[in-house]
Coordinates of C-alpha atoms in Angstrom, one line a residue:
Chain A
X123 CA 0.0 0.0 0.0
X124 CA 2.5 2.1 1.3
X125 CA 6.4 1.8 0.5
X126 CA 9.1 4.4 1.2
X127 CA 12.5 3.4 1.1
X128 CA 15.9 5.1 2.1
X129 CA 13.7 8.5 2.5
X130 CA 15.4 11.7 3.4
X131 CA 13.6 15.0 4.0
X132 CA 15.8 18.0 4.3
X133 CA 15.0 22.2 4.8
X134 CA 17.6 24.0 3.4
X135 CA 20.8 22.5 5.0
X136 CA 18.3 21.1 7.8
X137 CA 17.3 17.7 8.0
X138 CA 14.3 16.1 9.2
X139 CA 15.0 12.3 8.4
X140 CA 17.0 10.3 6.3
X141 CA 17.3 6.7 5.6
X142 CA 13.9 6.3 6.5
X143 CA 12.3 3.0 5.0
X144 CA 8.7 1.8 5.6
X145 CA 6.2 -0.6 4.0
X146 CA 2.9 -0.9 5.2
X147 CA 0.2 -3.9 3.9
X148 CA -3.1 -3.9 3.4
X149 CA -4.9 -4.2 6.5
X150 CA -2.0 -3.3 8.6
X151 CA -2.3 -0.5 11.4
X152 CA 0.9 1.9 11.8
X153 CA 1.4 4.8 14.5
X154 CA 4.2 7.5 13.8
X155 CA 5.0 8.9 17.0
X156 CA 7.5 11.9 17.7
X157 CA 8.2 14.9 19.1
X158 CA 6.7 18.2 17.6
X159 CA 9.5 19.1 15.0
X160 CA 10.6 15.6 14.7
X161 CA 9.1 15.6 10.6
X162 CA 5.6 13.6 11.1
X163 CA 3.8 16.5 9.7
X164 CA 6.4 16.3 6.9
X165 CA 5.8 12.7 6.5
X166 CA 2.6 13.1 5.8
X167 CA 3.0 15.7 3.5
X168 CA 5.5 14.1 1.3
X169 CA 3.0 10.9 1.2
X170 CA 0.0 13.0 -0.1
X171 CA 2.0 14.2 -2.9
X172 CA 2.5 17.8 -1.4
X173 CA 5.8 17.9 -0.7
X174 CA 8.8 16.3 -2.7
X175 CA 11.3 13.8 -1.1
X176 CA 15.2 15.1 -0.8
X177 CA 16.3 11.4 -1.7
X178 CA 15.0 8.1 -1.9
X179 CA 11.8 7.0 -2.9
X180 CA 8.1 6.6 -2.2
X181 CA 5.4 4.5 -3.7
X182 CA 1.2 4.7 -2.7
X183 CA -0.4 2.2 -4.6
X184 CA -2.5 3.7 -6.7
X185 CA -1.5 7.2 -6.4
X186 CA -2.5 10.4 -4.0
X187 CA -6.0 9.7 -4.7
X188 CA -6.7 6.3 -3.1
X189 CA -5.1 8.0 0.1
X190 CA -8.2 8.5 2.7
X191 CA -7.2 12.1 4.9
X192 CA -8.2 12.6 8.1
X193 CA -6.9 15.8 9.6
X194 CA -6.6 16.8 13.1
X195 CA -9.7 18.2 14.9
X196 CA -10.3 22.0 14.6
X197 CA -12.6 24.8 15.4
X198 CA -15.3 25.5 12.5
X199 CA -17.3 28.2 12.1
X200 CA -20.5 27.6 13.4
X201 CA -21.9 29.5 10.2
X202 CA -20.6 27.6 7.6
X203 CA -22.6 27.1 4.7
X204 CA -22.1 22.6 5.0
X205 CA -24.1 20.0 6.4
X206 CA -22.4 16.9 7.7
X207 CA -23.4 15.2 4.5
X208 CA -21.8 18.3 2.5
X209 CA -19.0 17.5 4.2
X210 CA -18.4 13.7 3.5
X211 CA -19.5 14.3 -0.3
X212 CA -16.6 16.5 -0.7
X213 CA -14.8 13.2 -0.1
X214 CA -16.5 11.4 -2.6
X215 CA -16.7 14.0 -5.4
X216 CA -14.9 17.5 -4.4
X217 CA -12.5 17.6 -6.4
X218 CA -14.2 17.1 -9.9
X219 CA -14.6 19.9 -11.8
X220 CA -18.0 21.0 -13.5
X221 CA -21.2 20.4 -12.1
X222 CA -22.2 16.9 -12.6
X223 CA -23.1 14.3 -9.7
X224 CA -22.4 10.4 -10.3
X225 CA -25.3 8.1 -9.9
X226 CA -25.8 6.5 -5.9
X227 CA -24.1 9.6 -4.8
X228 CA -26.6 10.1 -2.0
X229 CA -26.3 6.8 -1.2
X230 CA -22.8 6.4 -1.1
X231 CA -22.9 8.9 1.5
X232 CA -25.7 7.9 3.3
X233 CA -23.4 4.8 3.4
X234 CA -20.2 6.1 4.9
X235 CA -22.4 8.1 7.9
X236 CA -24.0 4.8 8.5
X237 CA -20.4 3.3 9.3
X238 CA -19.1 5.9 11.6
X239 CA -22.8 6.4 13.1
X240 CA -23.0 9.9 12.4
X241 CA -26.7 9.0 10.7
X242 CA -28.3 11.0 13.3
X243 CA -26.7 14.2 12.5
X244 CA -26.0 13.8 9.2
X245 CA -28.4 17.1 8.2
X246 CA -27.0 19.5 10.7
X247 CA -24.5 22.0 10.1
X248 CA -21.1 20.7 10.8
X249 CA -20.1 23.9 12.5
X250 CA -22.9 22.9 15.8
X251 CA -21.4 19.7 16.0
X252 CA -19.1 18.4 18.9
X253 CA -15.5 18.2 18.4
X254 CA -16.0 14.0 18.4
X255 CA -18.8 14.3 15.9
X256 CA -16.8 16.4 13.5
X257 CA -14.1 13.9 13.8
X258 CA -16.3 11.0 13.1
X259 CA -17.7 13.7 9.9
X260 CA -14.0 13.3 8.7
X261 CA -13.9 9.6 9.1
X262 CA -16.6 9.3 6.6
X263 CA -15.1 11.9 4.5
X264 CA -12.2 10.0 4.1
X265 CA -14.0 6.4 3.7
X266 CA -16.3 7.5 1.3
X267 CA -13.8 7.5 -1.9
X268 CA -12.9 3.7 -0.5
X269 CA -9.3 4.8 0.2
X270 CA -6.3 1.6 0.2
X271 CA -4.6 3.6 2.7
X272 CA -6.3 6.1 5.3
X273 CA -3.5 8.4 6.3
X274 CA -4.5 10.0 9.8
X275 CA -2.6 12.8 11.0
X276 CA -3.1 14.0 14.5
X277 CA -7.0 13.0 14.5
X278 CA -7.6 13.1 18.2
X279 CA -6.0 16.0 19.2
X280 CA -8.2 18.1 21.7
X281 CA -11.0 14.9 21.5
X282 CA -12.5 13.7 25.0
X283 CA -11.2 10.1 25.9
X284 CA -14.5 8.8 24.6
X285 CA -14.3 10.4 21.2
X286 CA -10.7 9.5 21.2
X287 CA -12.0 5.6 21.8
X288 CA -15.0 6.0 19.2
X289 CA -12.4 7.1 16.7
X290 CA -9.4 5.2 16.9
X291 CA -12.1 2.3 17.0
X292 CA -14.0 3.1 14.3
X293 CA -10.3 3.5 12.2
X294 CA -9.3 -0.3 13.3
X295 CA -13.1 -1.6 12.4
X296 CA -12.2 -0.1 8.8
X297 CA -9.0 -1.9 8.0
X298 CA -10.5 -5.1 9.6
X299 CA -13.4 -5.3 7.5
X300 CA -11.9 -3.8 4.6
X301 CA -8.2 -4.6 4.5
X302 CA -7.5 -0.8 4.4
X303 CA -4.0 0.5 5.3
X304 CA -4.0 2.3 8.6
X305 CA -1.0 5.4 9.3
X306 CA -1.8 7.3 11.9
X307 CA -0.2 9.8 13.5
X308 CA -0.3 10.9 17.1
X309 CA 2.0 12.1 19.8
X310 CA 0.2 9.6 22.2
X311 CA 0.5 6.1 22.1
X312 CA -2.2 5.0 24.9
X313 CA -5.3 5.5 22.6
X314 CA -4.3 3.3 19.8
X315 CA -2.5 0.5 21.9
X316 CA -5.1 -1.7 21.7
X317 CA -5.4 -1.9 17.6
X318 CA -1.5 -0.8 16.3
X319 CA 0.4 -3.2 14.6
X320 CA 4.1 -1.6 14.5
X321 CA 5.3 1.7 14.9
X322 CA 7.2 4.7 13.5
X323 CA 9.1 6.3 16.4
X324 CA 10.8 9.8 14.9
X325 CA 13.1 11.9 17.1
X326 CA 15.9 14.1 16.3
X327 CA 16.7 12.9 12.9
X328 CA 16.5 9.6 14.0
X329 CA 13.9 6.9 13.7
X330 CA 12.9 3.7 14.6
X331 CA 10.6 0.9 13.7
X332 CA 8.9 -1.7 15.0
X333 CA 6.4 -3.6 17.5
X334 CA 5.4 -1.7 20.3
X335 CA 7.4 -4.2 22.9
X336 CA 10.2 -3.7 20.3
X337 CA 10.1 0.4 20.6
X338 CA 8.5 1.3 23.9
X339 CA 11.5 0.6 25.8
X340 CA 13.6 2.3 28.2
X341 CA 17.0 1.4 26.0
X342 CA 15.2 2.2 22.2
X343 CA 14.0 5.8 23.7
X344 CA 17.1 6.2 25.5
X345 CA 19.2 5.9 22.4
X346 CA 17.1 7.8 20.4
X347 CA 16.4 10.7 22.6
X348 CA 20.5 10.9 24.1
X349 CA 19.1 10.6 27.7
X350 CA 18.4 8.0 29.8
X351 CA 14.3 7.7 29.8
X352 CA 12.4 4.9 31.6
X353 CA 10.0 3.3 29.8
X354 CA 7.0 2.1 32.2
X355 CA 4.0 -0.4 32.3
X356 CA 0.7 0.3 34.2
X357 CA -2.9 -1.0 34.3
X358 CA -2.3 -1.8 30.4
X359 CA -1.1 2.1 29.6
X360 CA 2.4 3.0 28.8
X361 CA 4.0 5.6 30.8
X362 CA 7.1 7.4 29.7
X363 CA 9.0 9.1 32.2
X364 CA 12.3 11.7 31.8
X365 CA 11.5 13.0 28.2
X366 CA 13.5 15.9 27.2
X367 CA 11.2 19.1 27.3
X368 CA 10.7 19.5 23.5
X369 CA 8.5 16.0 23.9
X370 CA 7.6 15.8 27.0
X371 CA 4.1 15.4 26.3
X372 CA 4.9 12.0 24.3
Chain B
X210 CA -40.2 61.5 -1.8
X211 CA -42.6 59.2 -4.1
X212 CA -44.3 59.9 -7.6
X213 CA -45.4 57.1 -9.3
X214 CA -47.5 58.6 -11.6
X215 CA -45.9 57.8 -15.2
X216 CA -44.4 54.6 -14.3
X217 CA -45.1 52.8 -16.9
X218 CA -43.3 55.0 -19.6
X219 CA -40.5 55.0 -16.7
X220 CA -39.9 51.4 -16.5
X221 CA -40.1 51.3 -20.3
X222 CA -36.8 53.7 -20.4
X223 CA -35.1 51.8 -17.6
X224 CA -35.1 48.2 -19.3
X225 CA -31.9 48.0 -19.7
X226 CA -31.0 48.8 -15.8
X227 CA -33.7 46.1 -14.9
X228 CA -31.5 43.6 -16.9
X229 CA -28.1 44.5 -15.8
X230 CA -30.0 44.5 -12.0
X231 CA -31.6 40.8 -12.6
X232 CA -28.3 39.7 -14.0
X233 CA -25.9 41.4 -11.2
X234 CA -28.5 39.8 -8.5
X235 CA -27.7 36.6 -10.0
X236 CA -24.2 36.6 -10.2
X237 CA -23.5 38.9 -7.3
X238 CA -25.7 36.3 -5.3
X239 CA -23.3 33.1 -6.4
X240 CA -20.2 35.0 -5.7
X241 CA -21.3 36.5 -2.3
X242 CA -21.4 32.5 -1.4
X243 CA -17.5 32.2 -2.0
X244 CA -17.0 35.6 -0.3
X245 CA -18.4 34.4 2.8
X246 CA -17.0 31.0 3.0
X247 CA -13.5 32.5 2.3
X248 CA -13.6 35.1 4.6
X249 CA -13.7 38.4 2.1
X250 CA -15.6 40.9 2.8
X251 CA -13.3 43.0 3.5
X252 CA -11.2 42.5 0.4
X253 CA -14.4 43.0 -1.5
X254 CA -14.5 46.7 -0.3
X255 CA -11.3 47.3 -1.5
X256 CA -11.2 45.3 -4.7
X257 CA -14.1 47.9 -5.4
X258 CA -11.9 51.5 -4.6
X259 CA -9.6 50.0 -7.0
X260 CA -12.6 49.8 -9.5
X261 CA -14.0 53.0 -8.6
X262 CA -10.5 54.5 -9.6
X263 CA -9.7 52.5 -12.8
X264 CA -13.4 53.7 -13.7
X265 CA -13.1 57.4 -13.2
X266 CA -9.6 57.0 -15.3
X267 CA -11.5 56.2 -17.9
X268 CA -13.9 58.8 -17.4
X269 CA -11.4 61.3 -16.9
X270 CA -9.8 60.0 -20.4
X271 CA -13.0 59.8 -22.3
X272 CA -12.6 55.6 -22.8
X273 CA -14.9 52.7 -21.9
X274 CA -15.9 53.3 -18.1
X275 CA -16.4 50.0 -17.9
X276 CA -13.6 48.7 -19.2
X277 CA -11.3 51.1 -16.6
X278 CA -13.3 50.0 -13.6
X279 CA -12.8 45.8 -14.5
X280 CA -9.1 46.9 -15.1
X281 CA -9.0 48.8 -11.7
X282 CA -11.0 45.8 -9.7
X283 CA -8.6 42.7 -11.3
X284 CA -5.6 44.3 -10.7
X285 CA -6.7 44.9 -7.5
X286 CA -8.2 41.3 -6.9
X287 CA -4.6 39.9 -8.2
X288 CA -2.8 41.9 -5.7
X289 CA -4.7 41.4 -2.8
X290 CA -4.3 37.7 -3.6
X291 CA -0.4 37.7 -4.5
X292 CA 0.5 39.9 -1.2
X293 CA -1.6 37.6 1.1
X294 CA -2.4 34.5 1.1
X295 CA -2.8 34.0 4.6
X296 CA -5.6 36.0 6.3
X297 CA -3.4 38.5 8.3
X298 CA -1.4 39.5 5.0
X299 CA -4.1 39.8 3.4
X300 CA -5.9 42.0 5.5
X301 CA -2.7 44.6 5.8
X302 CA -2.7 44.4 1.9
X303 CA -6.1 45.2 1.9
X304 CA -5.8 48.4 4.7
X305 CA -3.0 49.1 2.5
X306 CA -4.3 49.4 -1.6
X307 CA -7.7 50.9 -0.4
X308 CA -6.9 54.3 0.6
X309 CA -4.8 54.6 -2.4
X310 CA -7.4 53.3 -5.2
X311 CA -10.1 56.2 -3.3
X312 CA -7.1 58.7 -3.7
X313 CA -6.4 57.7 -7.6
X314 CA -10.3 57.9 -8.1
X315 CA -10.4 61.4 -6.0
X316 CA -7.6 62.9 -7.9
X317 CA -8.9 61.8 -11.4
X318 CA -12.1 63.1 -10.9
X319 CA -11.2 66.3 -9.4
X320 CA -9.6 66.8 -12.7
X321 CA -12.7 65.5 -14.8
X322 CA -14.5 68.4 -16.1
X323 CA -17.5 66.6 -17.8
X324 CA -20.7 66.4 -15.7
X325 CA -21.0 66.3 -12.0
X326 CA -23.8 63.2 -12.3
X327 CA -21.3 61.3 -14.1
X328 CA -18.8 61.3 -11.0
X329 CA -21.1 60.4 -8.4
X330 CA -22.6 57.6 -9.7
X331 CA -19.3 56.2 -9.9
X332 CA -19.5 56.1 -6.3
X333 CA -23.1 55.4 -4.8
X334 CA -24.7 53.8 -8.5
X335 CA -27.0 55.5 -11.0
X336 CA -30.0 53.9 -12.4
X337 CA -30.7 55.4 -16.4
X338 CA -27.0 55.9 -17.5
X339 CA -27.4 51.3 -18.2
X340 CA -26.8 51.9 -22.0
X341 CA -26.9 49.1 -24.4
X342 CA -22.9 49.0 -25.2
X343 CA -22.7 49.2 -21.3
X344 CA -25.4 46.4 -21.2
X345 CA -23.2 44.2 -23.4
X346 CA -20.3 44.6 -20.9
X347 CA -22.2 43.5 -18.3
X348 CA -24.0 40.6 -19.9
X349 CA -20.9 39.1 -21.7
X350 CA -18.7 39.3 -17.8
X351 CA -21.5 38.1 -16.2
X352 CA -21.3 34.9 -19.1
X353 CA -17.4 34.4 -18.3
X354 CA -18.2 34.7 -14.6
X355 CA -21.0 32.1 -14.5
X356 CA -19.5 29.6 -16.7
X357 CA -15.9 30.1 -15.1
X358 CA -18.0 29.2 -11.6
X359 CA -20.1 26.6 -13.2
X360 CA -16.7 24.5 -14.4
X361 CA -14.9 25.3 -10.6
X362 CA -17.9 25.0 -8.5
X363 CA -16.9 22.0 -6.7
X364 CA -13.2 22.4 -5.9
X365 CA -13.5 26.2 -5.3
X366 CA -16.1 25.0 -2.4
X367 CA -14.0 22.4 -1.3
X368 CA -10.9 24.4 -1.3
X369 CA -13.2 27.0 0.5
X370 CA -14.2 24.9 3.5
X371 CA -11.1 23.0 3.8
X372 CA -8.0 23.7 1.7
X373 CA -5.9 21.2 4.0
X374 CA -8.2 17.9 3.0
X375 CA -8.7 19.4 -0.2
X376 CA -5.2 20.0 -0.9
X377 CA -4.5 15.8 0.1
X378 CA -7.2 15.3 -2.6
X379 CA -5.1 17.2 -5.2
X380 CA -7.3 19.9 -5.5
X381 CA -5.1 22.9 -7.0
X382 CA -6.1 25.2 -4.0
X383 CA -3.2 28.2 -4.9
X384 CA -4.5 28.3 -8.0
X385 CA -8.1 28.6 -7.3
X386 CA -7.8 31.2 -5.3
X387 CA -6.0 33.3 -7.8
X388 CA -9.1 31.9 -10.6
X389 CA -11.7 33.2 -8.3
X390 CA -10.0 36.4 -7.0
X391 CA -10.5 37.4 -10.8
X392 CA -13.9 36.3 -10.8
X393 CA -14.6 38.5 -7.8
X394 CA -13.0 41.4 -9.3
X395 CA -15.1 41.0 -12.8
X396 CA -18.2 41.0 -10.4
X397 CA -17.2 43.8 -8.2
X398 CA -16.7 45.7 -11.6
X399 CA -20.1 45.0 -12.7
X400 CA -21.3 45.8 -9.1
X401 CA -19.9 49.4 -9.5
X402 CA -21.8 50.3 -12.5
X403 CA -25.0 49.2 -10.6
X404 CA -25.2 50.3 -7.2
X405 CA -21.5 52.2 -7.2
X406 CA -18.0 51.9 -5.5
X407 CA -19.2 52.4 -2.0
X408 CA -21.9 49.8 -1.5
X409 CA -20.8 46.8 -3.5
X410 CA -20.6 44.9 -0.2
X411 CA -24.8 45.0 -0.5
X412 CA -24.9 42.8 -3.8
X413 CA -21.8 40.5 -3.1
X414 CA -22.1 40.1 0.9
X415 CA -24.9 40.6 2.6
X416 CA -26.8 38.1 0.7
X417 CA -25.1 35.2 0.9
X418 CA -24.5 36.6 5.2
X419 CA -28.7 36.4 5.2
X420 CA -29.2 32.8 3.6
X421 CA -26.1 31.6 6.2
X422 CA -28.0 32.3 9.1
X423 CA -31.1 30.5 8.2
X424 CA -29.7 27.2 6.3
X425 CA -26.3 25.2 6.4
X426 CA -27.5 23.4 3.1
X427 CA -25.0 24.1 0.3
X428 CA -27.9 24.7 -2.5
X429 CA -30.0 26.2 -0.3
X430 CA -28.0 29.0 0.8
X431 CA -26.7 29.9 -2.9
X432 CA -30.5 29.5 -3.8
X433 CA -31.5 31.9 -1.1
X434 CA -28.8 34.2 -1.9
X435 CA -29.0 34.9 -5.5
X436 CA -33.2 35.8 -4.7
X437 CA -32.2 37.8 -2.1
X438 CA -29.4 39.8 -4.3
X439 CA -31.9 40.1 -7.3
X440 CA -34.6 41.0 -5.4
X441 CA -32.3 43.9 -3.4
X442 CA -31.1 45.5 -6.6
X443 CA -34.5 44.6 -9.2
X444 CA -36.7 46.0 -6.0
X445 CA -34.0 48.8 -5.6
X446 CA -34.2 50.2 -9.0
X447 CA -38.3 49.7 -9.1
X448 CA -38.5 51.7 -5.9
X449 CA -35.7 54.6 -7.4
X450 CA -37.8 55.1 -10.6
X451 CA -40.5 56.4 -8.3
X452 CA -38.5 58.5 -6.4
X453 CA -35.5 61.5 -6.4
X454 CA -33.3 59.7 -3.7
X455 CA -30.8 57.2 -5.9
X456 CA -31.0 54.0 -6.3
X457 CA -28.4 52.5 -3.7
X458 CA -29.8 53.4 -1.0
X459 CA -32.9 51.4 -1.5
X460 CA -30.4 48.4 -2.6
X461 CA -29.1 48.7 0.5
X462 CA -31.8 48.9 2.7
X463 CA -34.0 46.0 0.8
X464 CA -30.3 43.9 1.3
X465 CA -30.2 44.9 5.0
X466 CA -33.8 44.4 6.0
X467 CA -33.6 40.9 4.2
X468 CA -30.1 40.3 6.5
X469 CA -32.3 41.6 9.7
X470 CA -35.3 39.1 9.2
X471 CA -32.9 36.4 8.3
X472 CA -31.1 36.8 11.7
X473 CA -33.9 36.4 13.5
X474 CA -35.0 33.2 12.6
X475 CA -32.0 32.0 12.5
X476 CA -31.6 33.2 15.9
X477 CA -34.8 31.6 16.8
X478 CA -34.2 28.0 15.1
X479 CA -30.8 27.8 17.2
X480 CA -32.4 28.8 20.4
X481 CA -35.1 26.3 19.8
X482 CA -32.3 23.5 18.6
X483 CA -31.2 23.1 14.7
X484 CA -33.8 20.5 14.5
X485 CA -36.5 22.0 16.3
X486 CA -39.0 21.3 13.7
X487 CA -38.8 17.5 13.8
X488 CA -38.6 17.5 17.3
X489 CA -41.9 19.7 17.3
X490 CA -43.4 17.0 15.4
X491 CA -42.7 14.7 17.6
X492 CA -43.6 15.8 20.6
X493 CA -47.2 16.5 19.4
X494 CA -47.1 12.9 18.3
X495 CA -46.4 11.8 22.1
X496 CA -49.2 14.3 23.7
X497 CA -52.2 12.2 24.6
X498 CA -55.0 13.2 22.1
X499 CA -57.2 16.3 23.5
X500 CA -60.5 14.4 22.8
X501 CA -62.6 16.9 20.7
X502 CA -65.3 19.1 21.3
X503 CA -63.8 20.0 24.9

């Protein structure tokens, strides 16, 4: 679905990354985890097509457009002109020009609001909806087009714990049923424990890959971060303790 | 203030300015849309100083009117969107060109020596001086307009409501912007000829601020919004014909009035919950039945 190999990502004479590789399959969930700074956002640029790779290579099967994109969560105007079913048939059809609507549009969408179980408010504006129910909007946005790979960058950011849950759920029912491609981005591994398959770890140029037991320890984080950081277990949650400041929040 | 004795033979002469009104209503109304949902009122105002100034060039140089004030207003409409693409730019651009397009348009009529009606219509509209080489202007920009909007509908609203998720769908959102900042200034152009410089904001704001406080559907809103711009500049020019006062102020107020009922209930259907109709249906549904003839 997804394959980048010996990637390097450079501003000016700064560099993000390099020598990053990664494959996802079909089906399989991915975190990227890092620091703010540490290039996720860059990542995910330079996977949507918007940004062009300093070296190496990266391959999306079957281009930009069969990339779902859910972004993080923000304020919307509670005036804007959009419905939540507006919003998830820009997914479908937004970016065709002229005026014409494919047949089973409507129920298409209908379709996608079903699956996230945003039915129930699929006629009100998406500006009075909760910052969980937007996110859920977005979900469908992004499902609608039947994407190979959703690409999810940052989507729980400011969400309750129980939106985090529906949404981080609701991702991992997708690539279940459908075999879609989960990377998803977040500085905070707790809410996807339960469903991530491997993980991205980015910090200070450097990187790391691999199964959560393989990367959540005290030794990988040390190494990456240059200080010794412990790397804790409780009640099923992982706690990491002696971060330097700029990802402390990790 | 009123004479509508005559009125007949009046709205005979004015044909032309009920055209160009019907026409500007329509397209002002789909524009006003965009302007909204990207935030640009306040470009808007200055896109049409610029106009007013390229316009009283040409008056001052004896050439197409017209053609000076779509000059002015696209220039303008480029600038504004090559020195800010982000809002904050934007809106120091903005502070920046519109006190110098009034001053060009000040200084270039001070030196016009033709007649006095001419330059104040430039800036608060005119309703007889629609003459049929004018009335071609307006009808062929208003066709480039409304087929340049019909092909870009889509991505220009997508890029509107979201240009990050747009973007990832390879919508060319730069670009658009720069398409439809030329479409506004062709608008605002037209506008100027209508209702004049200072109170374009009526025909390519306000009505699409109205239809936004009553419905969040898409169609609705641009639906709403084009019959409320016609109906503020057609009812506007209907009412001047009557009257001695000129024509933009009853624009204006017809626009505003529309904006003031359209608050209200909008006010109203949030305080009694977006979907307070259904829900009204419903609770009558679970009232025990009032057995009749109580």
């Amino acid at each position: 679905m997804l394959d980048i190999s010996d990637a390097a990502l450079r501003f000016g004479r700064h560099e993000l990354w390099s020598g990053l590789s990664l494959r996802v399959e079909p089906g399989e969930f991915v975190a990227v985890l890092g620091a703010n700074g540490s290039g996720k956002t860059s990542l995910v640029r330079a996977i949507l097509g918007l940004r062009r790779l300093s070296a190496g290579t990266l391959r999306v099967t079957g281009g930009p457009r069969s990339i779902g994109y859910v972004p993080q969560q923000r304020r919307i105007d509670p005036l804007t002109p959009l419905r939540a079913r507006d919003v998830v048939g820009q997914g479908l059809d937004g970016h065709r020009w002229g005026l014409g609507r494919r047949p089973g549009r409507a129920e298409l969408i209908g379709e996608a609001l079903d699956e996230v179980g945003a039915a129930g408010f699929a006629d009100l504006p998406i500006g009075l909806l909760s910052g969980g129910e937007q996110q859920r909007v977005r979900i469908a946005q992004a499902l609608v087009a039947d994407p190979r790979l959703l690409l999810c960058d940052e989507p729980l950011l400011s969400l309750d714990l129980r939106s985090q849950q529906t949404v981080t759920a609701l991702v991992d029912r997708r690539r279940r049923q459908k075999g879609t491609a989960v990377l998803f981005v977040t500085h905070e591994i707790n809410p996807v424990l339960p469903y991530v398959d491997r993980v991205l770890y980015l910090a200070r140029g450097r990187f790391r890959t691999g199964t959560v037991e393989e990367v959540f320890t005290s030794a990988t984080l040390s190494e990456l971060y240059d200080v010794p950081i412990d790397v804790l277990r409780v009640n099923g949650r992982i706690v990491v303790a002696g971060l330097p400041a700029e990802a402390a929040h990790v | 203030m009123f004479d509508f004795a005559d009125y007949g033979e009046l709205l005979a002469l004015v044909h032309n300015s009920l055209l160009a009104g019907a026409v500007l209503g329509v397209v002002g109304g789909l524009v006003s849309t965009f302007v909204m949902m990207r935030d640009l009122p306040f470009a808007v105002h200055s896109v049409s100083e610029l106009s007013f100034a390229g316009a009283s060039g040409a008056l001052l140089l004896g050439t197409n009117v017209v053609l000076g004030s779509l000059t002015g207003s696209v220039v303008a409409a480029l600038l504004i969107g090559l020195l800010g693409s982000r809002a904050r730019d934007r809106n120091s651009a903005i502070g920046v060109l519109m006190p110098f397009g009034l001053g060009l348009g000040v200084l270039f009529l001070a030196l016009y020596k033709g007649r006095s009606a001419n330059k104040f219509g430039l800036l608060t509209g005119q309703i007889v001086a629609v003459d049929t080489p004018q009335l071609s202007w307006l009808l062929a920009t208003s066709a480039v307009v409304l087929v340049a909007l019909a092909v870009i509908w889509r991505p220009l609203a997508f890029a509107s409501a979201d240009p990050e998720v747009a973007a990832a769908r390879g919508v060319p959102v730069a670009a658009l912007s720069t398409v439809f900042m030329v479409l506004l200034g062709l608008t605002v152009a037209m506008s100027v000829q209508i209702v004049g410089a200072l109170l374009v904001l009526s025909v390519v704001c306000t009505p699409a601020a109205a239809a936004m406080r009553v419905t969040a559907s898409p169609r609705l809103v641009t639906g709403l919004s084009v019959l409320f711009a016609t109906v503020s500049v057609v009812g506007g020019i209907l009412l001047a014909l009557g009257s001695t006062v000129p024509i933009s102020p009853y624009v204006t107020t017809i626009a505003f009035l529309i904006y003031l009922g359209c608050r209200a209930a909008g006010a109203y259907r949030r305080r009694r919950g977006w979907t307070a109709g259904v829900r009204f249906v419903q609770d009558e549904r679970a009232q025990p039945s009032v057995p009749s003839g109580v």
